[in-house]
mmCIF file of C-alpha atoms and ligand atoms in Angstrom:
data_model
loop_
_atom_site.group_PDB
_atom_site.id
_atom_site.type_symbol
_atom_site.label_atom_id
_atom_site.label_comp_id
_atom_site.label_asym_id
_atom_site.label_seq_id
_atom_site.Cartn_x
_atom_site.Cartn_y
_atom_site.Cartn_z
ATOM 1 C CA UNK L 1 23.380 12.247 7.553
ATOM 2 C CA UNK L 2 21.726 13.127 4.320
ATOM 3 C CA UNK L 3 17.791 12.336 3.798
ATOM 4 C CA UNK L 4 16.646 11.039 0.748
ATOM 5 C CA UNK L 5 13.175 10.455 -1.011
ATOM 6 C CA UNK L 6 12.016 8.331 -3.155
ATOM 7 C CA UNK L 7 9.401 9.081 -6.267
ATOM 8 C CA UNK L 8 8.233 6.070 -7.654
ATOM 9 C CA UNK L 9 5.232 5.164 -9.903
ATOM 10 C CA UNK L 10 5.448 0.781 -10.011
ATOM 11 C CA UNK L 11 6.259 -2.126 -8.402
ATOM 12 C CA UNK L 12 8.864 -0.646 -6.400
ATOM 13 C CA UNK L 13 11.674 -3.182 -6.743
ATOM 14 C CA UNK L 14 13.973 -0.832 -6.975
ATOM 15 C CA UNK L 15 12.849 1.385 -3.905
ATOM 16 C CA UNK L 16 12.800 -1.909 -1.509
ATOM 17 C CA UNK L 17 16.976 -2.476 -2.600
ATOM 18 C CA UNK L 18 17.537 1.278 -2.270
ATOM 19 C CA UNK L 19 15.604 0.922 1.422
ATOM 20 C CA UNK L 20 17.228 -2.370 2.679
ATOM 21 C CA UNK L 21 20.549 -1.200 1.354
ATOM 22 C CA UNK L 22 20.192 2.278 3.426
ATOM 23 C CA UNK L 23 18.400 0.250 6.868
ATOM 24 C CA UNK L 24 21.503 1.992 9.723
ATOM 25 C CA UNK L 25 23.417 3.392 7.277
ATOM 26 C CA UNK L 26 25.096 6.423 9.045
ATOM 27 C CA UNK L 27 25.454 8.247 5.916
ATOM 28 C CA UNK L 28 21.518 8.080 4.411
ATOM 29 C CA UNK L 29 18.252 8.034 5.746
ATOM 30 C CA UNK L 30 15.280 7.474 3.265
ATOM 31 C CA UNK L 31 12.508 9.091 4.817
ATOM 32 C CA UNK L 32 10.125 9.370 2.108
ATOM 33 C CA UNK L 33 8.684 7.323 -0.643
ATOM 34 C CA UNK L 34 6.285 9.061 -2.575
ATOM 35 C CA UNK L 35 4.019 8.559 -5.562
ATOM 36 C CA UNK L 36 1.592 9.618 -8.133
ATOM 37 C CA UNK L 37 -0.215 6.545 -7.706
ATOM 38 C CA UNK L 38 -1.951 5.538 -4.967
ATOM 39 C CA UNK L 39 -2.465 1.783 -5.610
ATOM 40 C CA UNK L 40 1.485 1.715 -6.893
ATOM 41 C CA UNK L 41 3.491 -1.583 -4.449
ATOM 42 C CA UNK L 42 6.257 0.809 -3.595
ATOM 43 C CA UNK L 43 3.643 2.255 -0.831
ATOM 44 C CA UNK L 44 3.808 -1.048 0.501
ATOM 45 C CA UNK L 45 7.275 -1.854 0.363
ATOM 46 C CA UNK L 46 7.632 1.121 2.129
ATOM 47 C CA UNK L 47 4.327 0.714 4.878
ATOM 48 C CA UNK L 48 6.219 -2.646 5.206
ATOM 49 C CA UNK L 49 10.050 -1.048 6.047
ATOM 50 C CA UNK L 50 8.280 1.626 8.186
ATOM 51 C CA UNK L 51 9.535 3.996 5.680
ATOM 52 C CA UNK L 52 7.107 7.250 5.702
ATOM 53 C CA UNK L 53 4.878 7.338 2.479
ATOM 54 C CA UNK L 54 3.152 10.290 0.415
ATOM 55 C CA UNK L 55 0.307 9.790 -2.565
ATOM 56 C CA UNK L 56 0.304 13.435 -4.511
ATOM 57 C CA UNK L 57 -1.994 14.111 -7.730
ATOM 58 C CA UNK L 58 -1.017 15.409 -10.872
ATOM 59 C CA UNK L 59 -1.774 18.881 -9.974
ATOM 60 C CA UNK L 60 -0.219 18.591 -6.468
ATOM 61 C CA UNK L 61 3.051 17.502 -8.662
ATOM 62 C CA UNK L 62 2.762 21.113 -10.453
ATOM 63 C CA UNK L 63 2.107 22.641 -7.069
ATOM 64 C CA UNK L 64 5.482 24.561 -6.119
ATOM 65 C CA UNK L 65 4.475 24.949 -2.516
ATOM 66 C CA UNK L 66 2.677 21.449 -1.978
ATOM 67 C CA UNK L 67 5.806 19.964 -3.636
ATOM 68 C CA UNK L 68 8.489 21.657 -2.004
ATOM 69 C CA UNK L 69 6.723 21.289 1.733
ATOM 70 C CA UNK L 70 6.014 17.632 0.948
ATOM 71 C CA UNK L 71 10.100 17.606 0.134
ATOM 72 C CA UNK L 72 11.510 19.514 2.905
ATOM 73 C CA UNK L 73 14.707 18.716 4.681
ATOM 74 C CA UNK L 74 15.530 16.047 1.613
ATOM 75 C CA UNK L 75 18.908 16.095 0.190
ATOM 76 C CA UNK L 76 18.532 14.136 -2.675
ATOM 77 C CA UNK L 77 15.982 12.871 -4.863
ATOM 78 C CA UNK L 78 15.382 9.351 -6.355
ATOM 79 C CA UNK L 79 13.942 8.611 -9.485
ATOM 80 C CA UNK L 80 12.918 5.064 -9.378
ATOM 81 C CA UNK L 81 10.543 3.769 -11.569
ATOM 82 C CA UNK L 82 8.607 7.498 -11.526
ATOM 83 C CA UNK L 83 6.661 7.920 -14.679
ATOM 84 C CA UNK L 84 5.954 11.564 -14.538
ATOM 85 C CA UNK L 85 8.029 14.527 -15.625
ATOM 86 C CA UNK L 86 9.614 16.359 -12.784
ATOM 87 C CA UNK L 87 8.326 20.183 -12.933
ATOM 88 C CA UNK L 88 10.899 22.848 -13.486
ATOM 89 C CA UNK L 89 10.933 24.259 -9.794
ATOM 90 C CA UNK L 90 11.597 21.001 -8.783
ATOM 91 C CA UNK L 91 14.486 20.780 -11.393
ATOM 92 C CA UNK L 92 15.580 24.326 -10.042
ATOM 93 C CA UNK L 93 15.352 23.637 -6.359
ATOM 94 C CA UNK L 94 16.913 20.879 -6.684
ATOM 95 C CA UNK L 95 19.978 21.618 -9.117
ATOM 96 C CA UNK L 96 22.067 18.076 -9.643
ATOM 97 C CA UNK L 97 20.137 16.232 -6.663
ATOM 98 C CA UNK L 98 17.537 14.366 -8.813
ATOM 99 C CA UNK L 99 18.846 11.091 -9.562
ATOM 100 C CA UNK L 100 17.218 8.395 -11.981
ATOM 101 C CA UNK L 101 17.406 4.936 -13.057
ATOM 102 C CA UNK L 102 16.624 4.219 -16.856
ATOM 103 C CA UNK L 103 16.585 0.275 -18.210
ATOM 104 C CA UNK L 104 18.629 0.783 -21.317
ATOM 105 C CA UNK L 105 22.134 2.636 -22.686
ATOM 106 C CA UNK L 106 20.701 5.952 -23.363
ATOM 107 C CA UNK L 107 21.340 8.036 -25.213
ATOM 108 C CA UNK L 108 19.266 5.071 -26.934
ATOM 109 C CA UNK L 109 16.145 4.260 -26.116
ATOM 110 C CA UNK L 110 15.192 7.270 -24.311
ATOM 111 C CA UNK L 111 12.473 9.759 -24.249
ATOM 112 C CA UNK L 112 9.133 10.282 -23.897
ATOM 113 C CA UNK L 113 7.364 7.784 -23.472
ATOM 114 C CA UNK L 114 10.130 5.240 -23.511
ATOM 115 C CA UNK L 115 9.746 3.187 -19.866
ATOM 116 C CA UNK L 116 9.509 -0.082 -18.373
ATOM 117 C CA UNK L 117 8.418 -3.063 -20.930
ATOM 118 C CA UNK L 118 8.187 -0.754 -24.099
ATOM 119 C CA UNK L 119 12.040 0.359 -23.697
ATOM 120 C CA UNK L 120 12.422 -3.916 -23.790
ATOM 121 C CA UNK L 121 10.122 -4.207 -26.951
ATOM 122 C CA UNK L 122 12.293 -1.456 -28.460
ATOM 123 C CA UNK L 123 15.641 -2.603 -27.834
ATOM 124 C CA UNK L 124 14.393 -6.247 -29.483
ATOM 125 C CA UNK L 125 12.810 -5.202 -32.180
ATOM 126 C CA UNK L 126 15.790 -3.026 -33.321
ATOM 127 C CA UNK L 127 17.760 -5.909 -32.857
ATOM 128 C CA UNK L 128 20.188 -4.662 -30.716
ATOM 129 C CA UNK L 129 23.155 -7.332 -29.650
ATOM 130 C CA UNK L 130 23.377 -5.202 -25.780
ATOM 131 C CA UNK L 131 20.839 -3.305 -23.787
ATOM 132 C CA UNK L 132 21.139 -2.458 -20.458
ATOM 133 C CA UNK L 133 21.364 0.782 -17.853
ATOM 134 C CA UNK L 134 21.739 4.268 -17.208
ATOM 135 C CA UNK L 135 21.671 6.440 -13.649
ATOM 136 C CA UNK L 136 21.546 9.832 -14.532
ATOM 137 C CA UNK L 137 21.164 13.193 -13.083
ATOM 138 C CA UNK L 138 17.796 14.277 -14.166
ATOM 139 C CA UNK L 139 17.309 18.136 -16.127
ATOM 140 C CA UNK L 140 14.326 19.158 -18.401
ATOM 141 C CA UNK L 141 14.502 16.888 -21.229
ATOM 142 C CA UNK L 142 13.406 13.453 -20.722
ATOM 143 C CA UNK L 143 16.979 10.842 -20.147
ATOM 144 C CA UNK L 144 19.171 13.147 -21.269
ATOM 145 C CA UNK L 145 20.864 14.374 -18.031
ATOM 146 C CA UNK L 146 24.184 14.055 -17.130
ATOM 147 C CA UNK L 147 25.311 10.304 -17.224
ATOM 148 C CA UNK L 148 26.751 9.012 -13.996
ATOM 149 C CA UNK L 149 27.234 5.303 -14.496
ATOM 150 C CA UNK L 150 26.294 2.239 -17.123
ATOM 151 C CA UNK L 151 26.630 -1.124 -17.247
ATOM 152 C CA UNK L 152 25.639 -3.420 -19.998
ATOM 153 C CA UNK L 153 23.863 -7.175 -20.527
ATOM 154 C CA UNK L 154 24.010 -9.194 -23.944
ATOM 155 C CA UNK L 155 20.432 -9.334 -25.671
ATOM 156 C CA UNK L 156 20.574 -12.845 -26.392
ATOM 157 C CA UNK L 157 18.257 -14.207 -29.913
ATOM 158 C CA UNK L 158 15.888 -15.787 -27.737
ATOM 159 C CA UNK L 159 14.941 -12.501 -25.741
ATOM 160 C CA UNK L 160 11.327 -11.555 -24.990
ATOM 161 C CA UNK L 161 10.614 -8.472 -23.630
ATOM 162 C CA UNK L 162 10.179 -10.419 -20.351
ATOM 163 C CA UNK L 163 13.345 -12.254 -20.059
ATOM 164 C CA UNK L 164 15.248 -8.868 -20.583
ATOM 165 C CA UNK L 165 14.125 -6.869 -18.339
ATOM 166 C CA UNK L 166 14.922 -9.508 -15.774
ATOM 167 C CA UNK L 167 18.654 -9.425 -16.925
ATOM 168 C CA UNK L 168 18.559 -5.520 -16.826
ATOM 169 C CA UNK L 169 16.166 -5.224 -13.535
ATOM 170 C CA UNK L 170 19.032 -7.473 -11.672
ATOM 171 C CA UNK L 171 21.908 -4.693 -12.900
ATOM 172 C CA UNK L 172 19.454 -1.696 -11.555
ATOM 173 C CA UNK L 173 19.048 -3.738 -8.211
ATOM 174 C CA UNK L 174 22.778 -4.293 -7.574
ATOM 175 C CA UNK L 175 24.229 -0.815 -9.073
ATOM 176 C CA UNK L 176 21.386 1.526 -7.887
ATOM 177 C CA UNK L 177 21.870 1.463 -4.245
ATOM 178 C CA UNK L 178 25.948 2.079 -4.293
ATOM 179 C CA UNK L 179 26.055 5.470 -7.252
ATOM 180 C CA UNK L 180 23.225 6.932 -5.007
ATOM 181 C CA UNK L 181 25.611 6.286 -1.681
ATOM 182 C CA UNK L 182 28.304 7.396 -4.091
ATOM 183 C CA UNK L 183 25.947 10.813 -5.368
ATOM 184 C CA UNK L 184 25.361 11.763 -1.761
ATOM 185 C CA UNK L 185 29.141 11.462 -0.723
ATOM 186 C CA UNK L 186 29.714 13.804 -2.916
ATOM 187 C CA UNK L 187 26.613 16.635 -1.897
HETATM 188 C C1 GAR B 1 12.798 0.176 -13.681
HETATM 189 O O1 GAR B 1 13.197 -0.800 -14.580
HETATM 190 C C2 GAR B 1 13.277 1.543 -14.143
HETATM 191 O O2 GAR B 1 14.485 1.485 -14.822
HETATM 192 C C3 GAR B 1 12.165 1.960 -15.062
HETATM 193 O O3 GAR B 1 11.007 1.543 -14.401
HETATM 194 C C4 GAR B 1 11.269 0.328 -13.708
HETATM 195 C C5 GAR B 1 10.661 0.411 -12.328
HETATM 196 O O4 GAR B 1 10.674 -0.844 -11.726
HETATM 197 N N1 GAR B 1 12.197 3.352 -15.304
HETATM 198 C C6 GAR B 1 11.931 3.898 -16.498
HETATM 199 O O5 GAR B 1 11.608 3.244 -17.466
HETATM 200 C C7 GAR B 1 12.069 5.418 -16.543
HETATM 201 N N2 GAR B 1 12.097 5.879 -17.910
HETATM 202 P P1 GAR B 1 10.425 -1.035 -10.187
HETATM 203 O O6 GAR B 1 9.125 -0.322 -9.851
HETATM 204 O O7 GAR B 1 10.303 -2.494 -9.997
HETATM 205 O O8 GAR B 1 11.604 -0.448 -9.457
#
């Protein structure tokens, strides 16, 4: 059985697929969702599985010890919607076991700054004919770790922002859950 936590700054749609896909799974337990925010729904998506939560401050994200005691026992990290940058002990600790979710085909439409709704905007207003995207293997530059898996949607003329980021949300919700059973097969 390999533990897994969850980092997540939003909503949390993608943390309640990951934790209903993983409910008596004999391979993967997620037994922490944690975030920088304390007012972020993941919390609740997590108070509401049962699913232990943590709220940690900017500093306590820099804090080796704080960090790495908040993270004990976990196998795997999951970057879901976490708009922070992971600190290097983190990176270092955990070498190939910090996983994250990105809503377009990097290596476009990456990078600082580049998340949720904006990445959308972006993709539009460069007029790109396909968007869609990327679970990676996070290291110290922002979305440009090792690529595990994409999968692509058209961006059709009529796109908003919006009505994208539905299309590409409903790939992240279906594919997320399986690579990260698939990433912790192969721990
Ligand atoms: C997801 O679309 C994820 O790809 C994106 O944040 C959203 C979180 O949604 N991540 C990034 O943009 C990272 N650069 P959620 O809170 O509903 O899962």
């Amino acid at each position: 059985m390999k533990n897994i936590a969850i980092l997540a700054s939003g909503t949390g749609t993608n943390a309640a697929k990951i934790m209903d896909h993983f409910i008596g799974n004999p391979e993967v337990f997620v037994s922490l969702v944690a975030s920088n925010k304390e007012t972020a729904g993941v919390l609740d998506e997590a108070v509401e599985r049962g699913v232990p939560t943590a709220v940690f401050t900017n500093d306590q994200l820099n804090d080796e010890e704080f960090m790495l005691n908040m993270l004990r026992g976990i196998d795997l990290i999951v970057l879901a919607g976490f708009m922070r940058k992971v600190p290097t002990f983190l990176l270092e600790e955990f070498e190939d076991r910090i996983v994250n979710i990105h809503p377009a085909l990097l290596p476009k439409f990456g990078g600082k700054g580049m998340y949720g709704k904006k990445v959308h905007e972006a993709v539009i207003e460069a007029g790109e004919k396909e968007s869609g995207i990327t679970i990676h293997l996070v290291n110290e530059e922002y979305d440009e770790g090792k690529i595990l898996f994409q999968e692509s949607v058209p961006v059709k003329q009529t796109d908003t922002p919006e009505s994208l980021a539905m299309r590409v949300q409903k790939l992240e919700h279906e594919h997320f859950p399986k690579i990260i059973q698939k990433l912790v097969r192969s721990l």
